[in-house]
Amino acid sequence: MRADLALVGFGNVGRRFARLLEERRDWLSLDYDLDCRVVGIATRHHGSVFRDSGIDAVASAVSVEGGHPLTEGGAPLADGTLDVIHRLSSTDAPLKVLIETTTLDIEAGQPAIDYVRDALQAGCHAVTANKGPAAFAYEELSALAYDRDVSFLFEGVVMDGVPIFNLVRESLPAVEITGFRGVLNSTTNHILSALEDGEGFDAALQRMQEMGIAEADPSLDVDGWDAAAKTSALANVLMRARMTPQAVDREGIGPATARLAMAAKARGARVRLVASAQRTAQGVVTSVRPVELPETDLLAGLRGMANALVLQTDLLGEIAVSQLGGSLTQTAYALVSDLVTIRRRQRSGPHGAGPGRSL
Amino acid sequence: MRADLALVGFGNVGRRFARLLEERRDWLSLDYDLDCRVVGIATRHHGSVFRDSGIDAVASAVSVEGGHPLTEGGAPLADGTLDVIHRLSSTDAPLKVLIETTTLDIEAGQPAIDYVRDALQAGCHAVTANKGPAAFAYEELSALAYDRDVSFLFEGVVMDGVPIFNLVRESLPAVEITGFRGVLNSTTNHILSALEDGEGFDAALQRMQEMGIAEADPSLDVDGWDAAAKTSALANVLMRARMTPQAVDREGIGPATARLAMAAKARGARVRLVASAQRTAQGVVTSVRPVELPETDLLAGLRGMANALVLQTDLLGEIAVSQLGGSLTQTAYALVSDLVTIRRRQRSGPHGAGPGRSL
């Protein structure tokens, strides 16, 4: 079955996705009867293109990486992203999917929310690696997707391609998530590991930036905003919290954390930036803050890029999922796995297998 | 949609399953349109019963726990299990499922393999918590299931209800598993934790038996057979190894392990019974043996009942799934989750979404 894709955002993740799609083309076709074709690409700095008969997205990636504007699909479009989404909705493919990979705006999750909403309203599926839509507008967008019988998916938002949302949706039927705690931001975990070893905060942060691991705006990492956005997305989806990242009780790390981290290590403990959520009588209570953990805690054992999420459940006790190393390929893979989910649901008929599948 | 179930084996797991089915009846009905009815029960010591109109399985559990034979379904059957499976195949329910929970025979996986084969051949789905069928006969039984367009599922075989097979099947499309390593046996992990703390081997094992954690035949645990059966099942399913537990390079733990465990702890390390598999040019190589691990290893951090499996993948690097506490409910839940998988596949039409779903 043919799927037409429009890529909105064509940075590192979008371009890695375009290549991964080619690398796994046979797999997708043989195992899932899914034949993906990129028909549109919208970028911030390199123009936007659309062609009904398909674009060579890998050539487009090479072009953008060489600093050239997009021309693969013919003349650039006048109204960029909006045109690309509009034209996607009018192709004759049985599956039409927006692949949204713009960068996070921590104030309001825009314009990613608008892009996803436009696509869903036009009857297209929407897949995003951006935390904004699920962190700020999960209830609205998932209801809209359900109404139009399309999917709104975002597996890459937490722990890249390691399945979290998909795991709960597909593999934990009839299980209630009562809370969670996790280490979800790699930059701060790297820095905390370095602080324990006696490195200074500023030096460690600078090293993370040079390695391309820290966000360009370090506040997103060290002030806990990235972890707060992930916490909000998880709480909204797994616990129906209807919250935004601003509602997370948030404390980041800074130069003063070094003393805490070293003192903890001397006591045989570890400081980690822990994201957590608990269902209480007053609703879902969430926080992101540095916490001293005993060495025996699974989260204390995470070094460098490793992330982990401990899910607290009614039937299965605590289950942890750990990502022992992260990479761009993992985030790009998350988008591919969401495409497969869309294909499977399409085969299952309207609304998949009932309300449980709308998650 | 109605599902008729026959429970073959009605020990702790089977009886907990019968109760869990009642506890989650509304969930299954509302979220998955699945209305389960137990029509047959076969036990080793309390007779076997079948009634087309359904049996009160919870009352049957109470009866068995009181030491009484089964009478709920009318007169006991002459030919026990075979009759129950045969009669299951002739009900008019759209879904007919064997729930197989007999105990593991480590020599050949029997009679569980025969029960599963009989059910599949008769067009019934088969769900088992017994390691035998997947550890000894995965290729044959999965091919038979595919041929009859029914499912052969066994989520409870490794790490109880924590999804492993389901995770790989549903949430890691197009990812290749290149190897794994894990701590998969709770009894030996409990004992190793105790040995580190200076307890003697025999005392620790006896305590595990008194707590009901160790198998009645301690060799299954301490000689590594339970872990070997799980390793074989994982390698067969995730890596198409076509092997049996006897082919696992296996070494258990004993009184002599105490010295190793204490010496390791003194060095800041831990001894764990590690199950592993690697794809090599000579095929899939598997082992179960005590291994000294650095404290920073995720497996080293597992205490007592905790289990974990680290999957090595081509696209996502290493992913770990940890079960921080085990219980009978978790194993029973695995059977329920397999029922949901069957219902979802049924909705997806013949063979689910292609070969990728046959796993």
CSV table of N, CA and C in Angstrom, one decimal, chain A residues 232-281:
chain,number,residue,atom,x,y,z
A,232,SER,N,5.6,16.0,30.8
A,232,SER,CA,4.2,16.4,30.5
A,232,SER,C,3.6,15.5,29.4
A,233,ALA,N,4.4,15.1,28.4
A,233,ALA,CA,3.9,14.3,27.3
A,233,ALA,C,3.6,12.9,27.9
A,234,LEU,N,4.4,12.3,28.7
A,234,LEU,CA,4.2,11.0,29.3
A,234,LEU,C,2.9,11.1,30.2
A,235,ALA,N,2.8,12.1,31.0
A,235,ALA,CA,1.7,12.2,31.9
A,235,ALA,C,0.4,12.4,31.2
A,236,ASN,N,0.4,13.2,30.1
A,236,ASN,CA,-0.8,13.4,29.3
A,236,ASN,C,-1.2,12.1,28.6
A,237,VAL,N,-0.3,11.3,28.1
A,237,VAL,CA,-0.7,10.2,27.3
A,237,VAL,C,-0.9,9.0,28.2
A,238,LEU,N,-0.1,8.7,29.1
A,238,LEU,CA,-0.2,7.5,29.9
A,238,LEU,C,-1.1,7.6,31.1
A,239,MET,N,-1.3,8.9,31.6
A,239,MET,CA,-2.1,9.1,32.8
A,239,MET,C,-3.2,10.1,32.6
A,240,ARG,N,-3.4,10.6,31.3
A,240,ARG,CA,-4.5,11.5,31.0
A,240,ARG,C,-4.5,12.8,31.9
A,241,ALA,N,-3.3,13.4,32.0
A,241,ALA,CA,-3.1,14.4,33.0
A,241,ALA,C,-3.6,15.8,32.5
A,242,ARG,N,-3.7,16.0,31.2
A,242,ARG,CA,-4.1,17.3,30.6
A,242,ARG,C,-3.3,18.5,31.2
A,243,MET,N,-2.0,18.4,31.0
A,243,MET,CA,-1.1,19.4,31.6
A,243,MET,C,-0.2,19.9,30.5
A,244,THR,N,0.6,20.9,30.9
A,244,THR,CA,1.7,21.5,30.0
A,244,THR,C,3.0,21.4,30.8
A,245,PRO,N,4.1,21.6,30.1
A,245,PRO,CA,5.4,21.5,30.8
A,245,PRO,C,5.5,22.6,31.9
A,246,GLN,N,4.8,23.7,31.7
A,246,GLN,CA,4.9,24.8,32.7
A,246,GLN,C,4.3,24.3,34.1
A,247,ALA,N,3.5,23.3,34.1
A,247,ALA,CA,2.9,22.8,35.3
A,247,ALA,C,3.7,21.8,36.1
A,248,VAL,N,4.9,21.4,35.5
A,248,VAL,CA,5.8,20.5,36.2
A,248,VAL,C,6.6,21.3,37.2
A,249,ASP,N,6.6,20.7,38.4
A,249,ASP,CA,7.4,21.3,39.5
A,249,ASP,C,8.9,21.1,39.1
A,250,ARG,N,9.6,22.1,38.7
A,250,ARG,CA,10.8,21.9,38.0
A,250,ARG,C,12.0,22.6,38.6
A,251,GLU,N,13.1,21.9,38.8
A,251,GLU,CA,14.3,22.4,39.3
A,251,GLU,C,15.5,21.8,38.5
A,252,GLY,N,16.3,22.7,37.9
A,252,GLY,CA,17.4,22.1,37.0
A,252,GLY,C,18.7,21.9,37.8
A,253,ILE,N,19.8,21.8,37.1
A,253,ILE,CA,21.1,21.7,37.7
A,253,ILE,C,22.0,22.8,37.3
A,254,GLY,N,23.0,23.1,38.1
A,254,GLY,CA,23.9,24.3,37.9
A,254,GLY,C,25.2,24.0,38.6
A,255,PRO,N,26.0,25.1,38.6
A,255,PRO,CA,27.3,24.9,39.3
A,255,PRO,C,27.2,24.4,40.7
A,256,ALA,N,26.2,24.8,41.4
A,256,ALA,CA,26.0,24.4,42.8
A,256,ALA,C,25.7,22.9,42.9
A,257,THR,N,25.3,22.3,41.8
A,257,THR,CA,25.0,20.8,41.9
A,257,THR,C,26.2,20.0,42.0
A,258,ALA,N,27.4,20.5,41.6
A,258,ALA,CA,28.6,19.8,41.7
A,258,ALA,C,28.9,19.3,43.1
A,259,ARG,N,28.7,20.2,44.1
A,259,ARG,CA,29.0,19.8,45.5
A,259,ARG,C,28.1,18.6,45.9
A,260,LEU,N,26.8,18.8,45.6
A,260,LEU,CA,25.8,17.7,45.9
A,260,LEU,C,26.2,16.4,45.3
A,261,ALA,N,26.6,16.4,44.0
A,261,ALA,CA,26.9,15.2,43.3
A,261,ALA,C,28.1,14.5,43.9
A,262,MET,N,29.2,15.3,44.2
A,262,MET,CA,30.4,14.7,44.8
A,262,MET,C,30.1,14.2,46.2
A,263,ALA,N,29.3,14.9,47.0
A,263,ALA,CA,29.0,14.5,48.3
A,263,ALA,C,28.2,13.2,48.3
A,264,ALA,N,27.3,13.1,47.4
A,264,ALA,CA,26.5,11.9,47.2
A,264,ALA,C,27.4,10.7,46.9
A,265,LYS,N,28.3,10.9,45.9
A,265,LYS,CA,29.1,9.8,45.5
A,265,LYS,C,30.0,9.3,46.7
A,266,ALA,N,30.4,10.3,47.5
A,266,ALA,CA,31.3,9.9,48.7
A,266,ALA,C,30.5,9.1,49.6
A,267,ARG,N,29.2,9.3,49.7
A,267,ARG,CA,28.3,8.4,50.5
A,267,ARG,C,27.8,7.2,49.9
A,268,GLY,N,28.3,6.9,48.7
A,268,GLY,CA,27.9,5.7,47.9
A,268,GLY,C,26.5,5.9,47.3
A,269,ALA,N,26.2,7.1,47.0
A,269,ALA,CA,24.9,7.4,46.3
A,269,ALA,C,25.2,8.2,45.0
A,270,ARG,N,24.1,8.6,44.3
A,270,ARG,CA,24.3,9.3,43.1
A,270,ARG,C,23.2,10.3,43.0
A,271,VAL,N,23.5,11.5,42.4
A,271,VAL,CA,22.5,12.5,42.1
A,271,VAL,C,22.1,12.3,40.6
A,272,ARG,N,20.8,12.2,40.4
A,272,ARG,CA,20.3,12.2,39.0
A,272,ARG,C,19.2,13.2,38.8
A,273,LEU,N,19.0,13.7,37.6
A,273,LEU,CA,17.8,14.6,37.4
A,273,LEU,C,16.6,13.7,37.1
A,274,VAL,N,15.8,13.6,38.1
A,274,VAL,CA,14.7,12.6,38.0
A,274,VAL,C,13.4,13.3,37.6
A,275,ALA,N,12.7,12.7,36.6
A,275,ALA,CA,11.4,13.2,36.2
A,275,ALA,C,10.4,12.2,36.8
A,276,SER,N,9.4,12.7,37.4
A,276,SER,CA,8.4,11.7,38.0
A,276,SER,C,7.0,12.2,38.0
A,277,ALA,N,6.1,11.3,38.1
A,277,ALA,CA,4.7,11.6,38.1
A,277,ALA,C,4.0,10.6,39.0
A,278,GLN,N,3.0,11.1,39.8
A,278,GLN,CA,2.2,10.2,40.7
A,278,GLN,C,0.8,10.6,40.6
A,279,ARG,N,-0.1,9.6,40.5
A,279,ARG,CA,-1.6,9.9,40.6
A,279,ARG,C,-1.9,10.1,42.0
A,280,THR,N,-2.5,11.2,42.4
A,280,THR,CA,-2.9,11.5,43.8
A,280,THR,C,-4.4,11.9,43.8
A,281,ALA,N,-5.0,12.0,45.0
A,281,ALA,CA,-6.4,12.4,45.0
A,281,ALA,C,-6.6,13.8,44.4
